[in-house]
mmCIF file of C-alpha atoms and ligand atoms in Angstrom:
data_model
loop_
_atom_site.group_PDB
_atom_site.id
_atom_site.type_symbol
_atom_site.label_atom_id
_atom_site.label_comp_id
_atom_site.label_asym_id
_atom_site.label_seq_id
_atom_site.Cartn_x
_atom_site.Cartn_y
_atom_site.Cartn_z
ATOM 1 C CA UNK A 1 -0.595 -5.225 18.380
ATOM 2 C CA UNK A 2 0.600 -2.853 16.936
ATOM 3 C CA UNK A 3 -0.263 -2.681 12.747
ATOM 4 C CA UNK A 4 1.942 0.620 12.229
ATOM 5 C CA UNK A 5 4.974 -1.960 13.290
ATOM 6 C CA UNK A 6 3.384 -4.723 10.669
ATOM 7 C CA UNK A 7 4.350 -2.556 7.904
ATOM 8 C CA UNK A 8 7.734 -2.228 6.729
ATOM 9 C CA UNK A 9 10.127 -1.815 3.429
ATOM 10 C CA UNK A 10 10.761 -4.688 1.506
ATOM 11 C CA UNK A 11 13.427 -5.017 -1.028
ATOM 12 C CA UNK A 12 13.583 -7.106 -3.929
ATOM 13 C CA UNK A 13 16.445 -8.368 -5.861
ATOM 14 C CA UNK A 14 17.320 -6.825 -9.073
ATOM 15 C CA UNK A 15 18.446 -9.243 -12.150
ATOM 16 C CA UNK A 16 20.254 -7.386 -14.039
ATOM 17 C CA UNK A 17 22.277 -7.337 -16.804
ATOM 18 C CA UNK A 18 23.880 -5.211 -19.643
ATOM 19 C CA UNK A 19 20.539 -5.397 -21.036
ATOM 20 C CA UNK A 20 18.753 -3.567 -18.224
ATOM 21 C CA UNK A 21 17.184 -4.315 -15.286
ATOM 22 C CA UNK A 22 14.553 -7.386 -14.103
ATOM 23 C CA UNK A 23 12.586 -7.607 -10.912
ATOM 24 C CA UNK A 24 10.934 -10.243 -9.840
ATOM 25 C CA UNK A 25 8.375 -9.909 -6.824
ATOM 26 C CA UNK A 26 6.278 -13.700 -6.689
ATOM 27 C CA UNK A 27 3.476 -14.398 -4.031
ATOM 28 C CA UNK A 28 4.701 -15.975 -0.586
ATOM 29 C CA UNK A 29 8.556 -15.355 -1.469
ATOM 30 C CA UNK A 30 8.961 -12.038 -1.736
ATOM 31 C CA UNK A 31 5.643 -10.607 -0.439
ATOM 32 C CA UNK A 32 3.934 -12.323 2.763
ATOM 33 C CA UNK A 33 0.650 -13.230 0.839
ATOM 34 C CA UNK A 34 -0.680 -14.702 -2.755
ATOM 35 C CA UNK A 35 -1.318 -11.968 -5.287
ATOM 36 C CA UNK A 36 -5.282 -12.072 -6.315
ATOM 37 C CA UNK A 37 -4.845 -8.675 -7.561
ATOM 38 C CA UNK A 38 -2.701 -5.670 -9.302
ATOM 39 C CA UNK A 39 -3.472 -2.613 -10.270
ATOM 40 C CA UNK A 40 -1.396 0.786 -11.060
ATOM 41 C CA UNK A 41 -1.877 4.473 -10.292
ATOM 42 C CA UNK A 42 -0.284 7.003 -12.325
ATOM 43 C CA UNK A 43 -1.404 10.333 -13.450
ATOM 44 C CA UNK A 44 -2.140 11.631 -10.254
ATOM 45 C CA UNK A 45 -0.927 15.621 -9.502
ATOM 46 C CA UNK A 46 1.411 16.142 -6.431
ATOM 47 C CA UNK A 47 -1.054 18.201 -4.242
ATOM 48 C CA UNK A 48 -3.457 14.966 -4.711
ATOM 49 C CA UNK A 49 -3.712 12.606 -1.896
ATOM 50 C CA UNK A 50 -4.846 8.911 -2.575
ATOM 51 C CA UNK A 51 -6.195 5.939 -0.550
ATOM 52 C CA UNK A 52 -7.719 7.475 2.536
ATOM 53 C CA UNK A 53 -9.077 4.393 3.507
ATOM 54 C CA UNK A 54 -8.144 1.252 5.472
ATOM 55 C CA UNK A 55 -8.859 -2.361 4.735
ATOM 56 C CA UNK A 56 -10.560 -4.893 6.828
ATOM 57 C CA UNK A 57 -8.755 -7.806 4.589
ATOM 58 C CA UNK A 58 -6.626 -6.784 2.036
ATOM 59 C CA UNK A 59 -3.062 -6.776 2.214
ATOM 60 C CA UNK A 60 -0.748 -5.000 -0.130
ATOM 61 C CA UNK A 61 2.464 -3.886 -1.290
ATOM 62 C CA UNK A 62 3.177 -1.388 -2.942
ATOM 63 C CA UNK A 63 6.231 -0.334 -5.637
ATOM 64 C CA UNK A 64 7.164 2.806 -7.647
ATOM 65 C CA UNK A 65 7.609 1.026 -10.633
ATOM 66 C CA UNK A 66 8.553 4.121 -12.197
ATOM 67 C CA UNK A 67 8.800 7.786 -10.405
ATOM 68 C CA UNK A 68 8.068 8.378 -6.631
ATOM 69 C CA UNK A 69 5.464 9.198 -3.788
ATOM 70 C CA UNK A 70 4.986 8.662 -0.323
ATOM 71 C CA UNK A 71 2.969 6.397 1.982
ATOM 72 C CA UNK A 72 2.009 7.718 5.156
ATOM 73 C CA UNK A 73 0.441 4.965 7.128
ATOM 74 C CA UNK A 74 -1.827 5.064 10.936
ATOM 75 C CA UNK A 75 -3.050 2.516 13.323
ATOM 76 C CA UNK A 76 -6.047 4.934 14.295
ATOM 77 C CA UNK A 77 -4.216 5.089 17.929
ATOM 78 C CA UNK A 78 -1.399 7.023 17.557
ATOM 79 C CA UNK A 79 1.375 5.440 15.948
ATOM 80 C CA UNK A 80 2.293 6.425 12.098
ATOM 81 C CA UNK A 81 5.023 6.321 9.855
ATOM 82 C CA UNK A 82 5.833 7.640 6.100
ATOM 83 C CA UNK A 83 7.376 5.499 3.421
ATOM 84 C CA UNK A 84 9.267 7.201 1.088
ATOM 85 C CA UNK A 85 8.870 4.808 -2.513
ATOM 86 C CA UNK A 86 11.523 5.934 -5.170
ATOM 87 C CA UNK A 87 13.708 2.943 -6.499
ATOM 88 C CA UNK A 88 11.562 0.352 -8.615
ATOM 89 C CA UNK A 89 13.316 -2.557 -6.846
ATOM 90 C CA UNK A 90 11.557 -1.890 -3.521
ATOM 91 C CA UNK A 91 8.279 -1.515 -2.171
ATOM 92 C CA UNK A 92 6.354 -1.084 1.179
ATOM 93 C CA UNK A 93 4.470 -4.188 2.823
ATOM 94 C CA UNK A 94 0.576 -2.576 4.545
ATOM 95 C CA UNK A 95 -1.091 -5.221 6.481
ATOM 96 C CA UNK A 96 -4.840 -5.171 7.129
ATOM 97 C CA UNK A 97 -6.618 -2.660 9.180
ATOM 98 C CA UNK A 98 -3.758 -0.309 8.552
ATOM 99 C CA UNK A 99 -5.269 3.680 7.349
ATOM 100 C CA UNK A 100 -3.001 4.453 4.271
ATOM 101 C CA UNK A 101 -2.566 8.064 2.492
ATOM 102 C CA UNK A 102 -0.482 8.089 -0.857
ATOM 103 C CA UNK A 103 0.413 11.274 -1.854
ATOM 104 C CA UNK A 104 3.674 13.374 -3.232
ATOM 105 C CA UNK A 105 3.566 11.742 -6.569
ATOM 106 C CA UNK A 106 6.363 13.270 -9.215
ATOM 107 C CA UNK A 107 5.003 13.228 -12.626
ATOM 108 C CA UNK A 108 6.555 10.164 -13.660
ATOM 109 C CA UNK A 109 5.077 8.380 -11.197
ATOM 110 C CA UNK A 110 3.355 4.944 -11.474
ATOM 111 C CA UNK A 111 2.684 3.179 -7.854
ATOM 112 C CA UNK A 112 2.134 -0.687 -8.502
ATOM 113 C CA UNK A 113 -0.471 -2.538 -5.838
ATOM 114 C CA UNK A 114 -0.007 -5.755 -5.232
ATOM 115 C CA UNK A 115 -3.386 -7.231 -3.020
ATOM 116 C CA UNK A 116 -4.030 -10.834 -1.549
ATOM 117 C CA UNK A 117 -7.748 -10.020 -1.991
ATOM 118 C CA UNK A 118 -9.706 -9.753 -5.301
ATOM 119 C CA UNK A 119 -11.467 -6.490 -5.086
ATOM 120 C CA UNK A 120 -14.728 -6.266 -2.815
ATOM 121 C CA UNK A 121 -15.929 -2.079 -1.635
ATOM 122 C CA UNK A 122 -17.510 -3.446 1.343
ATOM 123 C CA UNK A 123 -14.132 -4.314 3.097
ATOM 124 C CA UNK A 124 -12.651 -0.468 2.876
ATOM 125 C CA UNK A 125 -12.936 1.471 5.540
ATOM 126 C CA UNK A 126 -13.341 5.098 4.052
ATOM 127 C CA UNK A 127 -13.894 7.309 6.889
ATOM 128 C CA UNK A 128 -10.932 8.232 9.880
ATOM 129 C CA UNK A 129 -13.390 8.774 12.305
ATOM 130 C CA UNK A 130 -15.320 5.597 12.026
ATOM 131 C CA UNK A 131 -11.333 3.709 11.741
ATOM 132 C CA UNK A 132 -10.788 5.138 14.765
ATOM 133 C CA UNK A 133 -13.625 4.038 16.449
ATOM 134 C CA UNK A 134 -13.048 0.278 15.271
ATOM 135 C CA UNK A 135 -9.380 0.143 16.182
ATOM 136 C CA UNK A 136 -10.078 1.523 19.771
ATOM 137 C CA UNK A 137 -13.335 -1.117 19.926
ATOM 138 C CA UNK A 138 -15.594 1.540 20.705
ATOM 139 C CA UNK A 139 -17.438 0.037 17.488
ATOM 140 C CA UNK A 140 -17.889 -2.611 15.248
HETATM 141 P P1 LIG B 1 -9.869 4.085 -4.854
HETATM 142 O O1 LIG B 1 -9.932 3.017 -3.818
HETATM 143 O O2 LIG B 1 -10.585 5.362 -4.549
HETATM 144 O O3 LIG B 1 -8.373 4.401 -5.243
HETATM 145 P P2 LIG B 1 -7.149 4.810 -4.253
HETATM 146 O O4 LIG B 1 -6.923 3.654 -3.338
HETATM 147 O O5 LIG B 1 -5.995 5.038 -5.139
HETATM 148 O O6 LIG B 1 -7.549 6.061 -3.539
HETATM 149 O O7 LIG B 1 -10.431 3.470 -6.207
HETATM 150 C C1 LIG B 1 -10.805 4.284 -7.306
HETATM 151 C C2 LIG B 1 -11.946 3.608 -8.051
HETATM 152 O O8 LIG B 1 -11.513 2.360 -8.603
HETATM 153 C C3 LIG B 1 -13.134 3.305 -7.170
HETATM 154 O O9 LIG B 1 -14.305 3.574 -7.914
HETATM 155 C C4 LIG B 1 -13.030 1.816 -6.913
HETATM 156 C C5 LIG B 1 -12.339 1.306 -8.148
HETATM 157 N N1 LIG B 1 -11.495 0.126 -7.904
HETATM 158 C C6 LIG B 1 -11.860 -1.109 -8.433
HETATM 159 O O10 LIG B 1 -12.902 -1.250 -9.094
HETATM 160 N N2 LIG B 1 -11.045 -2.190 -8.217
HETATM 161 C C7 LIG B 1 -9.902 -2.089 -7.508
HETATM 162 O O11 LIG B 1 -9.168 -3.081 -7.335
HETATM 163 C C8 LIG B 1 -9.536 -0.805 -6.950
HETATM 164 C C9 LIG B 1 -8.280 -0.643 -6.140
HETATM 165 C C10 LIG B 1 -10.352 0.270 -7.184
#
C-alpha cells in the first residue's frame, strides 16, 4: 500500500451568502475520521519548515483557514507529493504513517489541523531515518 496515494485534496462546500462565507467540515462526512482534536499554526516565517514527523495513529486534515503553505508528504519508500493549501474551503486528507513537512507559509497564514486522535508524543515518529526503517520493516 501505498500511503502517499491515501492522501489527497478534499473540498468542502462553501455556504455562502451576501453576508460572507460559511464552511462546514463535520467528522465522518466531510473528513474520513471523528475529530478528537484541533489545533492552528500561524506565525510561522516562510523559510520555516514544520511537522517533520510522521504518525503511527493520527490522522489529519489540514485547511488554510486563512493565507497559504504547502504540504509535502513521503511514504519513506519513494513516493511523495506536495499539496499546495490556499483557498479556506479546502484542505488536504494525511493518513497514518505518512512523513509530513509544512512549510512556505505567507504571513497571513493560519493552517487548521483537524486529528482523529487526542494528542499522545509517543505516537510521532520524529526522525526520517528511523521512518524509513519502519516503513521498509527493517525495524519496529
Ligand atoms: P509540533 O508537533 O512540533 O508542531 P508541528 O507539527 O507544527 O511541527 O508541536 C509543537 C509543540 O506543541 C510540541 O511541544 C508538542 C506540542 N503539541 C501539543 O501539546 N499538543 C498537540 O496537539 C500538538 C499538535 C502539539
Amino acid at each position: 500500500m501505498n500511503v502517499v496515494s491515501l492522501a489527497q485534496m478534499l473540498e468542502f462546500s462553501q455556504k455562502g451568502d451576501e453576508r460572507g462565507h460559511l464552511v462546514v467540515v463535520e467528522g465522518m462526512e466531510d473528513v474520513p475520521f471523528d475529530i478528537k482534536r484541533i489545533f492552528y499554526i500561524y506565525g510561522s516565517d516562510p523559510d520555516v519548515v514544520r511537522g517533520q514527523h510522521a504518525n503511527r495513529e493520527s490522522e489529519f486534515v489540514l485547511i488554510n483557514v486563512a493565507g497559504t503553505s504547502k504540504v509535502k508528504v513521503k511514504d519513506g519508500k519513494g513516493n511523495e507529493a506536495v499539496y499546495s493549501l490556499n483557498r479556506p474551503h479546502t484542505g488536504v486528507y494525511l493518513p497514518r504513517m505518512i512523513w509530513k513537512d509544512m512549510y512556505d507559509f505567507s504571513e497571513d497564514s493560519v493552517l487548521l489541523c483537524l486529528a482523529s486522535t487526542h494528542y499522545d508524543g509517543n505516537e510521532y515518529i520524529r526522525d526520517y531515518d528511523e521512518f524509513v526503517k519502519i516503513v521498509n520493516n527493517q525495524n519496529s
